């Protein structure tokens, strides 16, 4: 059985002492931070930790970059265009730095774990002074102290060591929270850079996860999303003493926890036990984000996904049998190396057959160091673009079909936000199965549960009316 290592309490205490020592001056100078997050929920969660440290160090959150004294980009490297966008964004900050020479500009996140990237950026952008990767968040105070002392640093230690518990965090709402259950990924899908940058899979201890959830519900949070690159392989290495279905059962009775979400799921590990847990636990939401990537078996094999189209469809139908109101969302890549017209049409037919509530669709983007980037039969960009368009058109039609099913539907909605439209205030929120609905109401209902009936289905959204607040 594998055991994970953890950052020691003493090490964390030292960092907190550094934070506290810095905070007096930072507060006195009334300094502000601005953190911009790119990419997935993992990064959103990491940014909460960074913002937690910054608050502890005495910074306040700025409304925009222009009024900030510290700007940090938390980056993603899953697809190439993110990289190009980041370079533009950083270049544009030079003017702000010229106007405010004391300003600190930093870059962190997955992209910084790519080979030589940190060094390259420090060289290319003299106005950047703080660079760090995904596995050193527990050392943030020490890193910032060095930068405040005039150093320029890049800390990107390999992502395969210890788990850090009890880091500070600043969450941006009182309703819903992300909870990491594992870090890294061991799947090595042939197109994907994540295992190289986020390191191998490590599962947190069930007690630590449960304690975090208890403290969240104590503070009024009622909805949590368990996060991992592949939550279904939680504990597969034996290090946690339980598997994902057990974890769902273990946390589901936390008092005050109304909704448990989780993402992402990998079809190869979503087993009958997990399906039974979804069906039987009252607060596990009836939504599965189940990336399929392709509907063609040959392409799935080349992607190293380790399931077939038939297996994927069997999970969908089994879950629908157990949980009739379940909704599926997915991720799909078009134009993977070797994808023929016929292979692509298998993806279309799968999308037609499943009827996803929503799909996140991507043109394949070669990532340096991955197996797929070295494959020979790369697909021309123009073909990828055409296929993406065809797929998006099909999914748009399926979304409408899915929406139409909901007319007359009545259920509980957790209110997430409101749009003031002239006289009228429109609230929006999700049913437990992830369908979003808009309805008239008042701001006071934010973060509360209300019963909403769907009256109209638009192309992209549902409209409804409250029948009980
Ligand atoms: N090119 C295109 N899309 C990718 N994804 C991951 N790697 C790549 C890539 N190289 C997509 C997958 C994954 C989602 C998070 O991003 O669909 O599920
Ligand atoms: Fe990437 Fe595959 Fe791991 Fe998801 S499961 S993070 S796609 S390697």
XYZ file of C-alpha atoms and ligand atoms in Angstrom:
495
model
C 0.000 0.000 0.000
C 1.254 3.446 -0.890
C 1.486 6.251 1.659
C 1.598 9.940 0.856
C 3.827 12.473 2.561
C 2.496 15.654 4.098
C 3.882 19.121 4.762
C 4.679 19.279 8.472
C 2.800 21.465 10.919
C 6.077 23.117 11.867
C 6.825 24.136 8.302
C 3.374 25.660 7.981
C 3.722 27.499 11.295
C 6.964 29.047 10.052
C 5.239 30.279 6.906
C 2.401 31.753 8.966
C 4.961 33.567 11.104
C 6.548 35.080 8.002
C 3.081 36.155 6.848
C 2.357 37.782 10.163
C 5.722 39.587 10.226
C 5.083 41.024 6.764
C 1.518 42.036 7.458
C 2.148 45.115 9.602
C 3.908 47.035 6.892
C 1.631 45.821 4.095
C -1.452 46.940 6.073
C 0.114 50.289 6.914
C 0.826 50.895 3.230
C -2.740 49.829 2.326
C -1.548 47.525 -0.469
C -3.923 45.669 -2.778
C -3.781 42.486 -4.865
C -5.427 41.323 -8.075
C -5.400 37.620 -8.953
C -6.594 36.518 -12.390
C -7.336 32.828 -12.841
C -7.265 30.870 -16.103
C -8.257 27.258 -16.698
C -10.106 24.701 -14.632
C -11.633 24.502 -11.128
C -8.321 23.235 -9.743
C -6.829 26.604 -10.559
C -9.836 28.426 -9.126
C -9.299 26.478 -5.910
C -5.545 27.192 -5.899
C -6.276 30.897 -6.350
C -8.439 30.785 -3.222
C -5.390 29.590 -1.290
C -3.147 32.267 -2.777
C -5.744 34.937 -1.966
C -5.969 33.483 1.552
C -2.233 33.962 2.008
C -2.362 37.461 0.538
C -5.095 38.437 3.000
C -3.096 37.013 5.873
C -0.101 39.010 4.685
C -2.233 42.138 4.893
C -3.197 42.776 1.283
C -6.737 43.721 0.347
C -8.433 42.697 -2.868
C -8.353 45.361 -5.609
C -11.292 45.916 -7.923
C -9.060 45.918 -11.002
C -5.459 45.668 -12.176
C -5.053 49.423 -12.383
C -5.482 49.881 -8.632
C -3.437 46.829 -7.598
C 0.066 46.736 -6.120
C 0.452 43.023 -6.753
C -0.891 41.304 -9.862
C -0.769 37.545 -10.224
C -1.820 35.392 -13.182
C -2.701 31.795 -12.328
C -2.137 30.047 -15.645
C -3.361 26.986 -17.536
C -1.455 25.072 -20.217
C -3.981 22.478 -21.336
C -4.344 24.118 -24.747
C -1.966 26.291 -26.680
C -4.044 29.419 -27.187
C -4.041 30.017 -23.406
C -0.292 30.431 -23.635
C -0.477 33.008 -26.397
C -3.109 34.935 -24.496
C -0.985 34.981 -21.358
C 2.052 36.379 -23.173
C -0.096 39.244 -24.463
C -1.528 39.870 -21.008
C 1.863 40.027 -19.329
C 3.329 42.265 -22.002
C 0.457 44.686 -21.460
C 1.321 45.065 -17.752
C 4.619 46.802 -18.495
C 2.904 50.164 -18.713
C 1.268 49.711 -15.302
C 4.595 48.731 -13.801
C 6.280 51.809 -15.322
C 3.637 53.989 -13.696
C 3.944 52.173 -10.345
C 7.527 50.845 -10.034
C 6.800 49.226 -6.644
C 4.230 46.961 -8.224
C 4.849 43.192 -8.041
C 3.884 41.127 -11.068
C 3.740 37.363 -10.674
C 2.811 34.293 -12.684
C 1.925 30.901 -11.239
C 0.002 27.731 -12.082
C 0.336 24.791 -14.439
C 2.142 26.590 -17.220
C 5.026 27.381 -14.875
C 5.634 23.633 -14.392
C 6.409 23.210 -18.081
C 10.037 22.629 -18.780
C 12.125 25.832 -18.931
C 9.001 28.019 -19.021
C 9.721 29.852 -15.760
C 13.287 30.690 -16.794
C 12.138 31.779 -20.229
C 9.512 34.137 -18.786
C 11.868 35.712 -16.234
C 14.241 36.486 -19.071
C 11.626 37.735 -21.490
C 9.685 39.923 -19.039
C 11.971 41.992 -16.767
C 8.871 43.486 -15.099
C 7.915 40.029 -13.723
C 9.530 39.161 -10.386
C 7.573 36.248 -8.905
C 7.069 32.877 -10.582
C 5.938 29.685 -8.907
C 4.375 26.332 -9.777
C 1.430 24.319 -8.501
C 3.171 22.443 -5.703
C 4.703 25.192 -3.583
C 1.619 27.127 -2.496
C 2.486 26.353 1.142
C 5.678 28.413 0.731
C 3.956 31.562 -0.552
C 4.923 33.882 2.374
C 8.596 32.994 2.065
C 8.513 33.543 -1.717
C 6.736 36.881 -1.423
C 9.155 38.052 1.283
C 12.072 37.431 -1.079
C 10.365 39.440 -3.812
C 9.516 42.280 -1.424
C 13.245 42.315 -0.593
C 14.042 42.987 -4.236
C 14.744 39.468 -5.531
C 13.336 37.958 -8.742
C 12.506 34.302 -8.181
C 11.142 31.204 -9.914
C 10.146 28.286 -7.675
C 8.854 25.304 -9.623
C 9.869 22.221 -7.681
C 8.564 19.004 -9.218
C 4.937 18.350 -8.526
C 5.289 14.877 -7.078
C 5.811 15.463 -3.393
C 3.859 16.236 -0.286
C 0.243 17.219 0.295
C -0.235 20.480 2.213
C -3.229 20.650 4.586
C -4.679 23.652 6.440
C -3.516 26.396 4.104
C -5.426 29.670 4.433
C -8.115 30.374 1.850
C -10.290 33.227 0.720
C -13.475 31.881 -0.878
C -15.578 34.103 -3.040
C -19.046 32.976 -2.000
C -20.954 31.800 1.035
C -23.020 29.220 -0.739
C -20.793 26.823 -2.504
C -17.174 25.624 -2.255
C -14.656 23.486 -4.066
C -12.952 20.788 -2.026
C -9.881 19.012 -3.416
C -9.930 15.297 -2.796
C -6.834 14.493 -4.810
C -4.040 16.113 -6.727
C -2.281 15.168 -9.951
C -3.124 12.490 -12.475
C -1.689 9.105 -13.488
C -3.722 8.471 -16.586
C -1.472 9.891 -19.277
C -4.127 10.386 -21.911
C -1.895 10.812 -24.935
C -2.993 14.401 -25.710
C -2.823 15.722 -22.154
C -0.114 17.679 -20.410
C -1.669 17.598 -16.930
C 0.231 14.540 -15.573
C 3.520 16.189 -16.583
C 2.785 19.479 -14.881
C 0.653 18.485 -11.880
C 2.535 15.307 -11.089
C 1.343 11.872 -10.088
C -1.922 11.142 -8.343
C -2.133 11.745 -4.562
C -5.348 11.329 -2.566
C -6.061 13.362 0.555
C -7.008 11.555 3.753
C -10.761 11.051 4.173
C -10.663 12.641 7.669
C -9.017 15.798 6.307
C -11.619 16.053 3.548
C -14.501 15.509 5.961
C -13.111 18.031 8.472
C -12.819 20.642 5.749
C -16.427 20.019 4.700
C -17.619 20.259 8.308
C -15.931 23.622 8.728
C -17.482 24.798 5.454
C -21.008 23.805 6.438
C -20.414 25.376 9.870
C -19.780 28.643 8.036
C -23.068 28.345 6.122
C -21.984 26.624 2.915
C -24.504 24.038 1.705
C -23.073 22.889 -1.621
C -19.648 21.414 -2.225
C -17.883 20.170 -5.330
C -15.312 17.451 -4.766
C -12.426 18.109 -7.127
C -9.878 15.884 -8.791
C -8.591 15.249 -12.319
C -10.263 11.848 -12.023
C -12.302 11.627 -8.834
C -13.305 8.050 -9.615
C -9.775 6.869 -8.974
C -9.747 8.394 -5.467
C -7.887 6.013 -3.172
C -7.132 3.506 -5.956
C -3.509 3.373 -4.791
C -4.607 2.302 -1.305
C -3.245 5.445 0.351
C -6.605 6.745 1.561
C -7.987 3.486 2.944
C -11.167 3.918 0.918
C -12.380 4.418 -2.656
C -14.519 7.148 -4.183
C -17.918 5.553 -3.511
C -16.930 5.067 0.149
C -15.825 8.692 0.324
C -19.218 9.837 -0.978
C -20.909 7.777 1.727
C -18.415 8.990 4.348
C -19.048 12.709 3.750
C -22.721 12.609 2.789
C -24.011 12.780 6.366
C -22.173 15.976 7.281
C -24.910 18.088 8.919
C -26.150 20.947 6.734
C -24.645 19.545 3.530
C -27.453 19.736 0.988
C -25.612 19.126 -2.262
C -22.526 17.134 -3.155
C -21.127 17.593 -6.644
C -17.944 16.103 -8.030
C -15.716 16.481 -11.068
C -14.200 15.234 -13.259
C -15.132 11.611 -13.697
C -13.221 9.208 -15.903
C -15.375 6.583 -17.649
C -12.809 3.839 -17.069
C -13.171 4.150 -13.259
C -16.847 5.028 -12.836
C -17.993 1.687 -11.457
C -21.268 0.201 -10.215
C -20.436 1.101 -6.608
C -20.173 4.814 -7.507
C -23.403 4.606 -9.509
C -25.172 3.006 -6.542
C -23.848 5.770 -4.271
C -25.175 8.466 -6.623
C -28.534 6.723 -6.722
C -28.869 6.081 -3.009
C -27.361 9.099 -1.221
C -29.954 11.844 -0.994
C -27.560 14.791 -1.300
C -25.328 13.540 -4.119
C -26.399 15.536 -7.151
C -27.801 13.870 -10.225
C -25.215 15.242 -12.588
C -22.088 13.612 -13.942
C -19.470 15.486 -15.912
C -18.165 12.546 -17.912
C -15.625 13.541 -20.567
C -15.963 11.199 -23.545
C -13.346 12.922 -25.785
C -14.311 10.845 -28.854
C -17.023 8.452 -29.996
C -14.662 6.312 -32.057
C -12.904 3.275 -30.586
C -9.730 3.583 -32.650
C -9.299 7.227 -31.574
C -10.104 6.397 -27.944
C -7.360 3.792 -28.066
C -4.865 6.271 -29.534
C -5.903 8.741 -26.846
C -5.058 6.060 -24.246
C -8.477 6.493 -22.660
C -8.846 2.788 -21.845
C -12.595 2.460 -22.463
C -14.693 1.900 -25.537
C -17.663 3.764 -26.965
C -19.821 0.796 -25.921
C -18.578 0.957 -22.338
C -19.247 4.702 -22.193
C -22.788 4.219 -23.481
C -23.364 1.425 -20.989
C -22.490 3.756 -18.075
C -24.900 6.361 -19.407
C -27.747 3.895 -19.738
C -27.090 2.204 -16.383
C -27.070 5.572 -14.606
C -30.257 6.621 -16.377
C -31.863 3.375 -15.275
C -30.837 3.991 -11.638
C -31.353 7.771 -11.613
C -33.959 8.830 -14.198
C -33.436 12.605 -13.848
C -29.636 12.434 -14.167
C -27.938 14.837 -16.591
C -24.608 14.350 -18.326
C -22.145 16.951 -19.491
C -18.943 16.128 -21.326
C -15.663 17.227 -22.910
C -14.918 16.404 -26.550
C -11.785 16.852 -28.645
C -12.061 17.053 -32.433
C -9.200 16.683 -34.884
C -7.098 14.325 -32.770
C -4.221 12.904 -34.893
C -5.555 10.241 -37.257
C -9.217 11.242 -36.870
C -10.863 10.374 -40.199
C -14.221 11.759 -41.360
C -15.701 8.426 -40.385
C -14.172 8.545 -36.904
C -15.483 12.061 -36.449
C -18.961 10.963 -37.513
C -18.831 8.407 -34.665
C -18.386 11.332 -32.260
C -21.397 13.060 -33.811
C -23.511 9.936 -33.527
C -22.535 9.486 -29.880
C -23.502 13.077 -29.115
C -26.798 12.480 -30.912
C -27.399 9.286 -28.947
C -26.480 10.479 -25.433
C -28.117 13.909 -25.510
C -25.716 15.784 -23.241
C -27.102 18.743 -21.322
C -23.931 20.591 -22.374
C -20.607 19.785 -24.007
C -17.259 21.564 -23.792
C -15.726 21.098 -27.203
C -12.111 21.623 -28.187
C -9.962 21.464 -31.304
C -7.008 19.192 -30.587
C -3.993 21.273 -29.575
C -0.574 19.544 -29.648
C 1.284 19.875 -26.331
C 5.034 19.511 -26.288
C 6.187 16.349 -24.537
C 2.927 14.420 -24.935
C 2.661 11.240 -27.012
C -0.022 12.599 -29.347
C 2.084 15.614 -30.288
C 4.586 13.172 -31.796
C 1.981 11.224 -33.804
C 2.305 11.507 -37.547
C -1.122 12.073 -38.980
C -1.868 15.500 -37.472
C -5.084 17.082 -38.775
C -4.975 20.464 -40.552
C -6.335 23.399 -38.529
C -8.974 24.146 -41.175
C -10.404 20.628 -40.816
C -10.414 20.885 -37.001
C -12.283 24.145 -37.296
C -14.911 22.669 -39.626
C -15.445 19.690 -37.336
C -15.693 21.877 -34.262
C -18.360 23.941 -36.002
C -20.348 20.871 -37.027
C -20.120 19.439 -33.509
C -21.140 22.720 -31.892
C -24.149 23.009 -34.201
C -25.261 19.519 -33.292
C -24.798 20.150 -29.556
C -26.724 23.439 -29.816
C -29.659 21.464 -31.243
C -29.323 18.838 -28.492
C -29.212 21.568 -25.808
C -32.514 22.945 -27.096
C -34.013 19.439 -27.100
C -32.788 18.938 -23.553
C -34.194 22.293 -22.452
C -37.614 21.540 -23.930
C -37.905 18.494 -21.653
C -37.988 20.858 -18.688
C -41.132 22.841 -19.468
C -43.406 22.370 -16.467
C -40.592 20.947 -14.331
C -40.743 21.869 -10.641
C -37.771 21.605 -8.304
C -35.507 23.238 -5.773
C -32.978 25.808 -7.013
C -29.995 27.214 -5.143
C -29.910 30.928 -6.003
C -26.452 31.853 -7.310
C -26.827 35.350 -8.648
C -29.032 38.111 -9.919
C -29.223 40.361 -12.973
C -30.863 43.724 -12.543
C -32.735 44.316 -15.804
C -34.268 47.784 -15.568
C -37.243 47.455 -13.237
C -36.985 43.703 -12.956
C -34.534 41.589 -10.967
C -33.848 38.218 -12.534
C -32.381 35.554 -10.284
C -30.591 32.460 -11.507
C -29.482 29.216 -10.009
C -29.276 25.500 -10.592
C -31.481 22.528 -9.937
C -29.576 19.781 -8.221
C -28.950 18.095 -11.595
C -27.029 21.148 -12.841
C -29.734 22.637 -15.073
C -29.707 26.413 -14.726
C -32.945 28.421 -14.608
C -33.673 32.183 -14.633
C -36.673 33.617 -12.807
C -37.921 36.927 -11.398
C -37.271 37.469 -7.683
C -35.503 39.669 -5.194
C -31.831 39.864 -4.265
C -32.504 38.817 -0.684
C -32.970 35.272 -1.948
C -29.315 34.994 -2.969
C -27.689 31.825 -1.556
C -31.106 30.437 -0.546
C -33.098 27.473 -1.851
C -36.364 28.231 -3.616
C -38.827 26.140 -5.616
C -39.022 27.095 -9.273
C -41.293 25.946 -12.085
C -39.983 26.128 -15.660
C -42.303 28.086 -17.932
C -40.230 28.559 -21.067
C -37.231 27.016 -22.776
C -34.926 29.323 -24.709
C -32.050 28.251 -26.940
C -29.500 28.407 -24.159
C -31.467 28.765 -20.972
C -34.618 27.967 -19.039
C -37.032 30.581 -17.736
C -39.259 29.970 -14.775
C -41.284 31.338 -11.913
C -40.909 30.886 -8.203
C -43.716 28.908 -6.657
C -42.325 28.912 -3.135
C -39.602 30.930 -1.472
N -6.090 19.629 -26.938
C -7.413 19.892 -26.872
N -8.157 19.690 -25.789
C -7.553 19.170 -24.708
N -8.025 18.843 -23.496
C -7.001 18.386 -22.751
N -5.872 18.374 -23.466
C -6.173 18.866 -24.687
C -5.441 19.106 -25.871
N -4.144 18.846 -25.932
C -9.430 18.968 -23.128
C -10.027 17.606 -22.777
C -10.157 17.678 -21.289
C -10.424 19.154 -21.070
C -10.178 19.637 -19.702
O -9.544 19.780 -21.974
O -11.293 17.499 -23.396
O -11.191 16.861 -20.783
Fe -5.487 14.716 -18.621
Fe -6.546 12.272 -18.981
Fe -5.588 13.010 -16.556
Fe -7.846 14.146 -17.468
S -7.558 11.940 -17.002
S -6.107 15.211 -16.515
S -7.437 14.243 -19.678
S -4.410 12.738 -18.440
